[in-house]
Amino acid sequence: MNICVCVKQVPDSWAEKKLSSTDSTLDRASADRVVNELDEYAVEEALRIVEAHGGEVTILSMGPTEAADSIRKAISMGATAGIHVVDDALHGSDALATSLVLAKALEGRGFDLIIFGSESTDARMSVVPAMVAARLNLPQLTFANKVDVDGSAIKIQRVTDYGYDEVSATLPAVVSVVEKTNEPRYPSFKNIMAAKKAPMEALTLSDLGVDASTVGLGNAWSQVASFADRPAKPAGTIVTDDGTGAAHIEEFLVAQKFI
Amino acid sequence: MSEVLVLIEHSGSDVKKVSLELLAIAAGLGEPSAVVVGPGAGDCVAILGEHGAQTVYVADAADMVDYVVAPTAELLAQLVSEKSPTAVLIPSSAEGKEVAGRLAVATNSGVITDAVAVAADGTATQNVFGGATIVQSKVSSGTPIITIRTNSTAPFVTGGSATRVDVTVALSDVAKSAKVTNRVSVEKSGRPDLSEAAIVVSGGRGVGSDEGFATIIEPLADALGAAVGASRAATDAGWYPHQFQVGQTGKTVSPQLYIANGISGAIQHRAGMQTSKAVIVVNKDADAPIFDLADFGVVGDLNTVIPDLTARIKNRG
Ligand SMILES: Cc1cc2nc3c(=O)[nH]c(=O)nc-3n(C[C@H](O)[C@H](O)[C@H](O)COP(=O)(O)OP(=O)(O)OC[C@H]3O[C@@H](n4cnc5c(N)ncnc54)[C@H](O)[C@@H]3O)c2cc1C
Ligand SMILES: Nc1ncnc2c1ncn2[C@@H]1O[C@H](COP(=O)(O)O)[C@@H](O)[C@H]1O
């Protein structure tokens, strides 16, 4: 069972994020760069599957030079190798371009399973896994909170508004997992050392046969026209409860016509 | 005037409010056409007509909902190539965004997610980074595909009636490759839907237990006719089911009123409720960051303040 996990490097979700004032792309220098927290669940799920069924886990990321650190970080959880798509022409790529590049990098490598996080904490679009499944013509088993693999059959529980759907398909397939699937492990010392020496393939757009004029900021399918900070909210009224707290809230609810 | 396709979310004949909101937004861009998929689709035609749809495309074949996402995307792709619409509007639910993503790939079009408004020229307004930044963006290639958040506008009753047009699509093999074999519903509470509710009463670690949710949070919600929400600390502890989690990895809500009880206001929680119109906070720590968002806040113990408040609301009858 060979599994590829797609991992994105993002600004720490604990930091306030900003857009760059020069080109309206994410200001990556304004916060620490970390592995998208939600992708750690994808790595964990992949490791559990190969532990049960044998095989190897490869980590794939598209991102600037520094993204290699996040690939090594993900490998140190127990993966074997990394693939890093890095090319200056990719700066400012949107979800369509990202999914195109990831699909090209995945194509023809014979992965049985491709696992994603359910969302990047910076873009928060939750569309890349579905787009990659569409581009690769593979079954889409997304928003899984439980994944069962048995031979070439795969079954997941897909989280829905009303509960969950049971979904089944045949491998190869594309999966995304939600954060309730598992508890990501901490890298062991042995795996941290091994990750430093793990094979890492660096690929450019020309290696992938992707025309640079189809990706990047200038060629994105949508453009940011302008942006602004949300106007600061005027300070509210804060009272300390001395037994009249509830009465004060009641007055507020009446004044605002909620009751 | 050119058509604007609106994907309708419904369960049987019950049309979700967000769908009617999208018809109101579509009317500002062109002629609204609704697209309804799956069993019960035909039962939605009248209400969609009353809310401005001129045409309702009905695709009620059972296999439209037997597979994950792809059938709806293939149907929309077919309608896009036949009708050349001005735009396609889709609810910003988890599933809606995936439909939008696949449709964007299939039609080689730009996609904008989580918009809260769309101007007549197609410029979409998005609140990003948990509502801290407001972005104006526009699709520059292909047919604009825009997903729109619930509660972004009010539904508008035109009193019109729509023409029903039945449509079918020959699904590709890959669209049929991820099969839904069973649907499991968790118990329904009878409370309003969390993402659509006008008022959300939310609880965090400060609520202390599942019993706290049952005896303190739910009674206040019921007195106000509100939905219940929870922070991740509360859902992780198992005090409340995960689908009620509000925040970055839960639901994004934008109600008229959000009441945060025993929630500190971590950045990932604020990301899901920052655009609420009014916010009330009850927290015993005066330094909790959630007070920055409060229109009205009480520094106090929710175990005394909330039951007192619930009793007061009930006494008003
Ligand atoms: C990638 C990522 C995604 C995340 N996604 C989400 C998300 O979607 N939603 C989310 O909520 N969080 C999310 N989090 C977690 C978030 O960082 C916080 O840990 C979480 O929101 C804290 O929940 P809380 O406010 O209930 O708990 P705490 O931060 O522990 O706050 C509890 C509050 O209750 C108050 N309190 C205690 N007792 C009482 C009492 N008797 N009366 C009144 N007040 C009392 C305390 O003063 C405190 O302010 C995410 C984190 C990460 C890293
Ligand atoms: N640049 C990238 N490189 C690798 N994986 C990515 C990248 N962008 C997104 N992903 C994957 O797609 C998922 C969803 O991202 P998004 O659609 O941006 O919310 C993430 O959790 C990652 O698994």
XYZ file of C-alpha atoms and ligand atoms in Angstrom:
652
model
C 0.000 0.000 0.000
C 1.709 3.207 -1.108
C 0.198 6.390 0.219
C 0.911 10.018 -0.581
C -0.133 12.706 1.905
C -0.499 16.294 0.640
C 0.710 18.741 3.231
C 0.650 22.521 3.080
C 2.929 24.915 4.913
C 0.850 27.709 6.454
C 1.268 30.607 8.862
C 0.650 29.458 12.437
C -3.099 29.495 13.046
C -2.480 31.135 16.439
C -1.087 34.256 14.753
C -3.054 37.137 13.281
C -2.734 36.741 9.513
C -2.296 39.559 7.011
C -2.367 40.089 3.274
C 0.683 41.584 1.626
C 0.239 45.281 0.855
C 2.199 44.892 -2.388
C 0.348 42.074 -4.162
C -2.581 41.017 -1.931
C -1.201 37.504 -1.447
C -0.790 35.916 1.965
C 1.952 37.665 3.932
C 3.913 34.532 4.829
C 6.640 36.448 6.629
C 4.210 37.881 9.189
C 3.830 34.611 11.143
C 5.736 31.405 11.921
C 5.474 28.797 9.206
C 4.071 25.470 10.344
C 2.592 22.303 8.876
C -1.133 22.959 8.383
C -2.420 21.426 11.657
C -5.229 19.636 9.856
C -2.758 17.855 7.583
C -1.169 16.179 10.621
C -4.353 14.105 10.898
C -3.861 13.046 7.279
C -0.265 11.964 7.974
C -1.393 10.065 11.083
C -4.145 8.276 9.154
C -1.674 7.256 6.427
C 0.799 5.928 8.995
C -1.911 3.871 10.694
C -2.947 2.366 7.370
C 0.594 1.328 6.391
C 1.197 -0.003 9.903
C -1.797 -2.295 9.421
C -1.342 -3.162 5.742
C 2.334 -2.541 4.958
C 3.722 -0.006 2.501
C 5.225 3.468 2.587
C 4.078 7.042 3.077
C 5.360 9.878 0.889
C 4.753 13.550 1.700
C 3.959 15.982 -1.138
C 3.907 19.747 -0.822
C 3.818 22.648 -3.216
C 5.292 25.787 -1.730
C 8.282 28.120 -1.447
C 11.794 26.925 -0.502
C 10.936 26.985 3.219
C 8.133 24.470 2.680
C 10.841 21.786 2.644
C 11.045 22.223 6.450
C 7.387 21.323 6.758
C 7.857 18.276 4.520
C 10.687 17.069 6.802
C 8.529 17.790 9.843
C 5.745 15.642 8.381
C 8.233 12.906 7.419
C 9.505 12.857 11.002
C 6.127 11.524 12.120
C 7.132 8.287 10.336
C 6.953 8.804 6.570
C 9.638 7.661 4.135
C 10.210 10.313 1.485
C 9.203 13.766 0.314
C 8.290 15.483 -2.937
C 8.575 19.268 -3.039
C 7.213 21.275 -5.944
C 9.018 24.589 -5.795
C 9.079 27.244 -8.504
C 8.992 31.038 -8.270
C 6.315 31.098 -10.954
C 3.924 29.436 -8.473
C 3.745 32.467 -6.154
C 0.119 33.561 -5.759
C -1.377 30.422 -7.278
C -5.062 29.823 -6.557
C -6.838 26.540 -5.829
C -7.203 25.684 -9.523
C -3.473 26.031 -10.115
C -2.579 24.253 -6.862
C -4.799 21.307 -7.732
C -3.345 21.173 -11.246
C 0.228 21.101 -9.969
C -0.512 18.535 -7.236
C -2.339 16.326 -9.748
C 0.615 16.489 -12.161
C 3.035 15.614 -9.364
C 0.869 12.641 -8.286
C 0.144 11.306 -11.758
C 1.786 8.072 -12.840
C 3.415 7.293 -9.488
C 1.065 4.445 -8.702
C -0.110 5.657 -5.274
C -2.967 3.506 -3.948
C -4.237 6.267 -1.729
C -3.805 10.045 -1.658
C -4.747 11.620 1.652
C -5.404 15.315 2.337
C -6.325 17.398 5.353
C -9.881 18.689 5.140
C -8.868 22.352 4.961
C -5.831 24.608 4.952
C -6.009 26.956 7.917
C -4.931 29.935 5.798
C -6.953 29.638 2.575
C -9.780 27.717 4.273
C -11.342 26.756 0.975
C -11.683 22.986 1.462
C -11.693 22.511 -2.295
C -8.239 21.204 -3.219
C -8.960 17.521 -2.377
C -12.155 17.479 -4.500
C -10.344 19.266 -7.339
C -7.422 16.837 -7.318
C -9.840 13.867 -7.311
C -11.614 15.407 -10.315
C -8.361 16.029 -12.176
C -7.040 12.507 -11.560
C -10.412 10.840 -12.283
C -10.280 9.054 -8.943
C -13.073 8.387 -6.437
C -13.514 11.256 -3.967
C -13.906 10.146 -0.329
C -13.655 13.449 1.500
C -14.407 14.708 5.046
C -13.757 11.268 6.492
C -13.830 10.792 10.221
C -13.242 7.041 9.845
C -11.294 5.238 7.128
C -11.280 1.447 6.607
C -9.129 -0.205 3.967
C -9.564 -3.886 3.133
C -7.582 -5.186 0.174
C -8.541 -2.908 -2.691
C -11.801 -1.810 -1.049
C -12.061 1.425 0.912
C -14.910 2.599 3.098
C -15.213 5.881 4.962
C -17.645 7.758 7.147
C -18.170 11.135 5.489
C -19.226 13.826 7.955
C -22.476 15.530 6.933
C -24.743 18.156 8.447
C -27.089 15.485 9.747
C -24.524 12.906 10.882
C -22.513 10.898 8.389
C -22.717 8.992 5.125
C -21.031 5.651 4.612
C -19.173 5.795 1.309
C -17.341 2.999 -0.454
C -15.028 2.804 -3.445
C -12.172 0.827 -4.946
C -8.529 1.925 -4.707
C -6.809 4.019 -5.920
C -8.747 6.847 -4.290
C -8.514 10.371 -2.888
C -9.381 10.861 0.797
C -9.548 13.898 3.069
C -9.803 13.487 6.826
C -11.338 15.706 9.508
C -9.697 16.423 12.837
C -11.833 13.959 14.789
C -10.363 10.952 12.925
C -7.371 10.349 15.137
C -4.801 11.903 17.445
C -1.599 12.763 15.521
C 1.529 11.297 17.109
C 4.604 13.235 18.164
C 7.725 12.446 16.114
C 10.082 10.039 17.886
C 13.753 10.958 18.234
C 14.644 8.130 15.861
C 12.234 9.377 13.209
C 13.411 12.981 13.579
C 16.955 11.804 12.837
C 15.773 9.644 9.937
C 13.759 12.521 8.432
C 16.937 14.603 8.095
C 18.289 12.011 5.674
C 15.032 11.037 3.993
C 15.060 11.297 0.179
C 13.481 14.545 -1.048
C 12.667 15.107 -4.672
C 12.516 18.781 -5.711
C 10.466 19.423 -8.834
C 9.991 22.544 -10.918
C 7.098 23.333 -13.215
C 9.086 22.282 -16.248
C 9.810 18.912 -14.571
C 6.046 18.471 -14.320
C 5.366 19.691 -17.819
C 3.211 22.544 -16.515
C 3.338 25.766 -18.519
C 4.328 28.596 -16.155
C 1.876 30.908 -17.904
C -1.048 28.844 -16.540
C -0.234 29.289 -12.842
C 0.842 31.969 -10.369
C -0.673 35.250 -9.335
C -0.958 36.885 -12.766
C -2.687 33.833 -14.210
C -5.008 33.038 -11.332
C -8.617 32.358 -12.297
C -9.702 35.034 -9.829
C -8.098 38.272 -8.670
C -8.207 40.277 -5.459
C -9.286 43.825 -6.330
C -8.848 45.345 -2.884
C -8.833 44.505 0.800
C -9.209 46.252 4.127
C -9.148 45.428 7.806
C -12.554 44.902 9.328
C -13.396 48.184 11.066
C -12.651 47.787 14.775
C -15.770 47.121 16.761
C -16.659 49.890 19.207
C -16.019 48.676 22.759
C -19.087 47.065 24.282
C -20.517 47.506 27.751
C -18.942 45.135 30.259
C -20.378 44.790 33.769
C -19.180 42.689 36.690
C -21.853 40.436 38.105
C -23.004 41.468 41.562
C -26.234 39.538 41.349
C -27.691 41.825 38.665
C -25.768 40.400 35.676
C -28.762 38.518 34.287
C -31.015 41.556 34.693
C -28.532 43.653 32.698
C -28.438 41.076 29.884
C -32.243 41.034 29.891
C -32.283 44.834 29.476
C -29.847 44.532 26.547
C -32.009 41.849 24.896
C -35.105 44.015 25.289
C -33.357 47.152 23.997
C -32.132 45.240 20.936
C -35.620 43.718 20.450
C -34.420 40.112 20.808
C -37.162 39.510 23.379
C -30.942 39.169 -19.412
C -28.662 36.207 -18.952
C -29.335 33.443 -16.470
C -27.691 33.060 -13.063
C -27.689 29.444 -11.886
C -28.373 28.887 -8.186
C -27.773 25.440 -6.673
C -30.553 24.731 -4.188
C -29.961 22.916 -0.888
C -33.032 21.043 0.235
C -34.172 17.953 2.020
C -37.192 16.588 0.195
C -39.647 19.460 -0.226
C -37.981 21.450 2.543
C -35.854 24.193 0.927
C -33.006 25.497 3.083
C -33.154 29.205 3.844
C -29.688 29.790 2.338
C -31.047 28.757 -1.072
C -33.676 31.499 -0.957
C -31.023 34.019 0.103
C -28.959 33.025 -2.946
C -31.944 33.619 -5.243
C -32.160 37.168 -3.845
C -28.457 37.724 -4.598
C -28.852 36.172 -8.068
C -31.602 38.678 -8.899
C -28.986 41.426 -8.634
C -26.825 39.739 -11.278
C -29.319 38.516 -13.876
C -32.268 36.186 -14.213
C -32.315 33.645 -11.355
C -32.588 29.988 -12.385
C -32.686 27.376 -9.644
C -31.075 23.945 -9.991
C -32.522 21.248 -7.736
C -31.067 17.782 -7.493
C -32.294 14.489 -6.038
C -35.549 13.068 -4.672
C -38.136 15.713 -3.806
C -36.612 18.214 -6.236
C -39.929 18.657 -8.046
C -41.674 19.605 -4.803
C -39.479 22.698 -4.443
C -40.565 24.435 -7.661
C -43.407 26.537 -6.225
C -41.481 28.024 -3.299
C -38.481 28.755 -5.532
C -40.761 30.583 -7.975
C -42.193 32.640 -5.125
C -38.652 33.687 -4.238
C -37.643 34.882 -7.685
C -36.591 31.805 -9.669
C -37.792 32.171 -13.285
C -36.805 28.643 -14.236
C -36.276 25.602 -12.033
C -34.097 22.850 -13.471
C -35.187 19.629 -11.820
C -32.851 16.614 -11.818
C -34.644 14.187 -9.544
C -33.045 10.932 -10.709
C -32.136 8.853 -7.659
C -28.554 8.323 -8.783
C -27.896 12.072 -8.494
C -27.500 11.619 -4.728
C -26.186 8.048 -4.640
C -22.597 9.217 -5.173
C -20.366 11.814 -3.524
C -20.555 15.367 -4.992
C -19.532 14.558 -8.582
C -23.045 14.013 -10.083
C -24.179 17.505 -9.064
C -20.969 19.002 -10.447
C -21.433 17.170 -13.767
C -25.044 18.365 -14.026
C -24.000 21.974 -13.372
C -21.158 21.672 -15.904
C -23.686 20.540 -18.520
C -26.009 23.464 -17.693
C -23.091 25.915 -17.813
C -22.165 24.783 -21.315
C -25.796 24.860 -22.521
C -26.931 28.135 -20.916
C -23.715 30.180 -20.633
C -24.896 31.718 -17.346
C -23.509 34.986 -15.961
C -22.514 33.162 -12.781
C -23.182 30.059 -10.703
C -24.061 30.627 -7.037
C -23.706 27.753 -4.552
C -24.244 27.639 -0.762
C -20.930 27.703 1.138
C -21.499 24.413 2.930
C -18.752 21.778 3.003
C -20.501 19.924 0.197
C -21.342 23.097 -1.734
C -17.689 24.142 -1.800
C -16.688 20.723 -3.147
C -19.317 20.957 -5.886
C -17.917 24.398 -6.733
C -14.362 23.038 -6.847
C -15.227 20.209 -9.223
C -17.332 22.511 -11.381
C -14.420 24.960 -11.609
C -12.137 22.159 -12.823
C -14.736 20.855 -15.289
C -15.449 24.285 -16.807
C -11.957 25.757 -16.331
C -13.490 28.644 -14.402
C -12.451 30.683 -11.399
C -14.021 29.937 -8.031
C -14.532 32.209 -5.031
C -15.622 30.617 -1.749
C -17.319 32.033 1.357
C -18.561 35.257 -0.217
C -20.993 37.379 1.815
C -22.075 39.686 -1.034
C -21.842 39.861 -4.814
C -22.057 43.211 -6.640
C -23.810 43.600 -10.009
C -20.449 43.449 -11.825
C -19.646 40.110 -10.161
C -17.241 41.464 -7.532
C -17.539 39.280 -4.453
C -16.965 40.374 -0.859
C -15.288 37.829 1.420
C -14.399 37.987 5.105
C -11.072 36.205 5.394
C -8.803 35.283 8.298
C -11.786 34.702 10.499
C -13.422 37.971 9.545
C -10.417 40.159 10.362
C -9.914 41.210 6.737
C -12.506 42.098 4.111
C -11.516 41.264 0.545
C -13.107 42.250 -2.771
C -12.338 39.791 -5.516
C -13.509 38.877 -8.951
C -13.344 35.841 -11.185
C -11.268 36.728 -14.221
C -11.530 33.543 -16.248
C -14.448 31.342 -17.266
C -17.882 31.425 -15.635
C -17.724 32.933 -12.131
C -18.476 30.202 -9.569
C -19.186 31.761 -6.205
C -20.091 30.046 -2.949
C -22.033 32.221 -0.513
C -22.413 31.995 3.242
C -25.720 31.583 5.004
C -27.277 34.756 6.492
C -25.520 37.012 3.970
C -28.821 38.584 2.911
C -32.557 38.212 3.537
C -34.726 36.046 1.252
C -37.030 38.104 -0.942
C -40.583 37.099 -1.812
C -41.490 38.129 -5.365
C -44.676 36.084 -5.446
C -43.800 34.849 -8.933
C -43.974 31.373 -10.335
C -41.251 29.386 -12.048
C -41.194 27.218 -15.136
C -40.151 23.663 -14.364
C -37.637 22.164 -16.768
C -36.668 18.531 -16.194
C -33.023 17.771 -16.889
C -30.937 14.620 -16.952
C -27.235 14.073 -17.181
C -25.396 10.959 -18.305
C -23.051 10.452 -15.367
C -19.451 9.500 -16.096
C -18.054 6.311 -14.575
C -15.811 8.323 -12.265
C -18.810 10.262 -10.931
C -20.210 6.896 -9.880
C -16.977 5.685 -8.268
C -17.624 6.841 -4.681
C -20.935 5.310 -3.699
C -23.023 6.350 -0.713
C -24.108 3.053 0.828
C -25.848 4.345 3.931
C -26.915 7.641 5.508
C -26.835 7.924 9.253
C -28.693 10.738 10.992
C -27.842 11.753 14.481
C -30.807 12.577 16.633
C -32.497 15.857 15.655
C -32.941 18.314 18.475
C -35.926 20.239 17.144
C -33.841 23.411 17.532
C -33.092 25.653 14.553
C -30.226 24.693 12.273
C -26.941 26.026 13.708
C -25.702 27.676 10.522
C -29.070 29.348 9.815
C -30.237 30.310 13.309
C -30.928 33.955 14.169
C -29.634 33.378 17.713
C -26.871 30.982 18.799
C -26.225 30.152 22.462
C -22.750 28.680 22.718
C -20.846 26.970 25.503
C -17.161 26.300 26.107
C -14.878 24.678 28.636
C -16.393 26.886 31.323
C -19.661 24.931 31.029
C -17.807 22.087 32.711
C -19.712 18.968 31.625
C -22.329 17.471 29.320
C -24.751 18.004 32.171
C -23.890 21.705 32.079
C -24.952 21.821 28.442
C -28.211 20.017 29.240
C -29.130 22.040 32.330
C -27.699 25.507 31.593
C -26.989 26.076 27.892
C -29.911 24.204 26.264
C -32.616 25.765 28.494
C -31.406 29.291 27.603
C -31.330 28.341 23.908
C -34.869 26.985 24.122
C -36.150 30.066 25.940
C -34.797 32.192 23.074
C -35.700 29.778 20.263
C -31.966 29.577 19.534
C -29.532 26.980 18.234
C -26.809 25.590 20.506
C -23.125 25.883 19.600
C -19.942 24.751 21.330
C -16.226 25.489 21.368
C -13.732 22.842 20.365
C -12.718 22.403 24.003
C -16.316 21.364 24.725
C -16.694 19.057 21.716
C -13.258 17.491 22.274
C -14.278 16.746 25.859
C -17.343 14.970 24.490
C -19.762 17.332 26.261
C -21.524 18.210 23.014
C -21.535 16.575 19.543
C -18.916 17.665 17.061
C -21.324 18.935 14.424
C -22.218 21.808 16.775
C -18.632 23.061 16.974
C -18.240 26.704 15.989
C -14.923 27.957 14.628
C -12.185 27.391 12.156
C -12.677 23.634 12.014
C -16.364 23.718 12.818
C -19.274 25.761 11.545
C -19.038 29.405 10.576
C -22.064 31.224 11.922
C -23.266 34.763 11.386
C -26.408 35.114 13.498
C -28.135 38.284 14.662
C -27.021 37.382 18.192
C -24.273 35.090 19.524
C -24.141 34.388 23.262
C -20.722 33.007 24.292
C -20.704 31.299 27.682
C -17.466 30.086 29.275
C -15.544 30.549 26.018
C -12.175 32.317 26.113
C -12.232 33.481 22.496
C -9.224 31.736 20.940
C -8.481 32.988 17.433
C -9.765 29.715 15.923
C -13.088 30.083 17.750
C -13.479 33.738 16.749
C -12.906 32.669 13.134
C -16.314 31.003 13.210
C -18.421 33.707 14.887
C -16.655 37.041 14.424
C -19.198 38.300 11.882
C -22.180 37.816 14.239
C -24.236 41.028 14.321
C -24.375 41.247 18.141
C -22.385 39.336 20.745
C -23.112 38.766 24.447
C -20.378 37.270 26.623
C -20.559 35.622 30.029
C -17.145 34.689 31.392
C -15.639 34.788 34.876
C -12.266 36.008 33.596
C -12.419 39.738 32.822
C -9.291 39.368 30.654
C -10.740 36.716 28.325
C -10.153 37.911 24.728
C -13.772 37.134 23.796
C -14.783 40.338 25.659
C -13.139 42.306 22.790
C -16.005 41.169 20.567
C -18.760 41.754 23.123
C -21.529 44.280 22.609
C -22.561 43.366 26.101
C -20.532 41.344 28.576
C -20.921 40.095 32.115
C -17.879 39.131 34.158
C -19.383 36.407 36.287
C -20.142 32.731 36.814
C -22.340 31.280 34.106
C -23.740 28.795 36.623
C -25.594 31.623 38.365
C -26.031 34.219 35.604
C -27.480 31.936 32.908
C -30.194 30.137 34.925
C -31.290 33.538 36.283
C -31.427 34.922 32.727
C -33.357 31.898 31.448
C -35.923 32.282 34.249
C -36.308 35.986 33.485
C -36.920 35.359 29.784
C -39.452 32.642 30.582
C -41.271 34.898 33.064
C -41.813 37.437 30.306
C -43.894 34.746 28.590
C -6.005 24.092 13.887
C -6.906 24.437 15.044
C -8.260 24.540 14.797
C -9.144 24.873 15.841
N -10.470 24.987 15.554
C -11.322 25.394 16.538
C -12.718 25.571 16.280
O -13.221 25.310 15.175
N -13.520 26.000 17.274
C -13.039 26.272 18.524
O -13.844 26.674 19.391
N -11.751 26.095 18.806
C -10.880 25.646 17.856
N -9.559 25.438 18.173
C -9.166 25.451 19.600
C -8.910 26.820 20.185
O -7.564 27.142 19.991
C -9.200 26.807 21.708
O -8.437 25.782 22.301
C -10.663 26.588 22.083
O -11.501 27.440 21.308
C -10.866 26.850 23.550
O -12.207 26.598 23.924
P -12.840 27.344 25.182
O -12.845 28.801 24.940
O -14.150 26.691 25.445
O -11.880 26.909 26.362
P -10.839 27.776 27.200
O -9.905 28.521 26.357
O -10.296 26.855 28.236
O -11.778 28.862 27.889
C -12.734 28.571 28.876
C -13.254 29.896 29.394
O -14.313 29.639 30.311
C -14.233 30.562 31.385
N -14.942 29.955 32.507
C -14.577 28.856 33.217
N -15.504 28.582 34.172
C -16.480 29.516 34.048
C -17.702 29.758 34.717
N -18.148 28.968 35.732
N -18.451 30.813 34.366
C -18.030 31.620 33.354
N -16.892 31.437 32.674
C -16.123 30.391 33.007
C -12.763 30.769 31.585
O -12.522 32.029 32.184
C -12.215 30.716 30.130
O -12.168 32.016 29.573
C -8.652 25.098 17.159
C -7.280 24.988 17.399
C -6.409 24.665 16.365
C -4.932 24.567 16.649
N 0.282 23.892 -1.633
C -0.163 22.700 -1.200
N 0.677 21.625 -1.156
C 0.238 20.409 -0.711
N -1.032 20.196 -0.281
C -1.908 21.217 -0.324
C -1.538 22.520 -0.776
N -2.621 23.323 -0.683
C -3.633 22.563 -0.189
N -3.209 21.291 0.036
C -3.992 20.163 0.581
O -5.374 20.413 0.369
C -6.071 20.471 1.616
C -7.219 21.479 1.544
O -6.733 22.778 1.267
P -7.700 24.024 0.908
O -8.564 23.598 -0.209
O -6.751 25.141 0.566
O -8.500 24.324 2.162
C -4.995 20.751 2.652
O -5.387 20.277 3.938
C -3.806 19.994 2.074
O -3.891 18.599 2.371
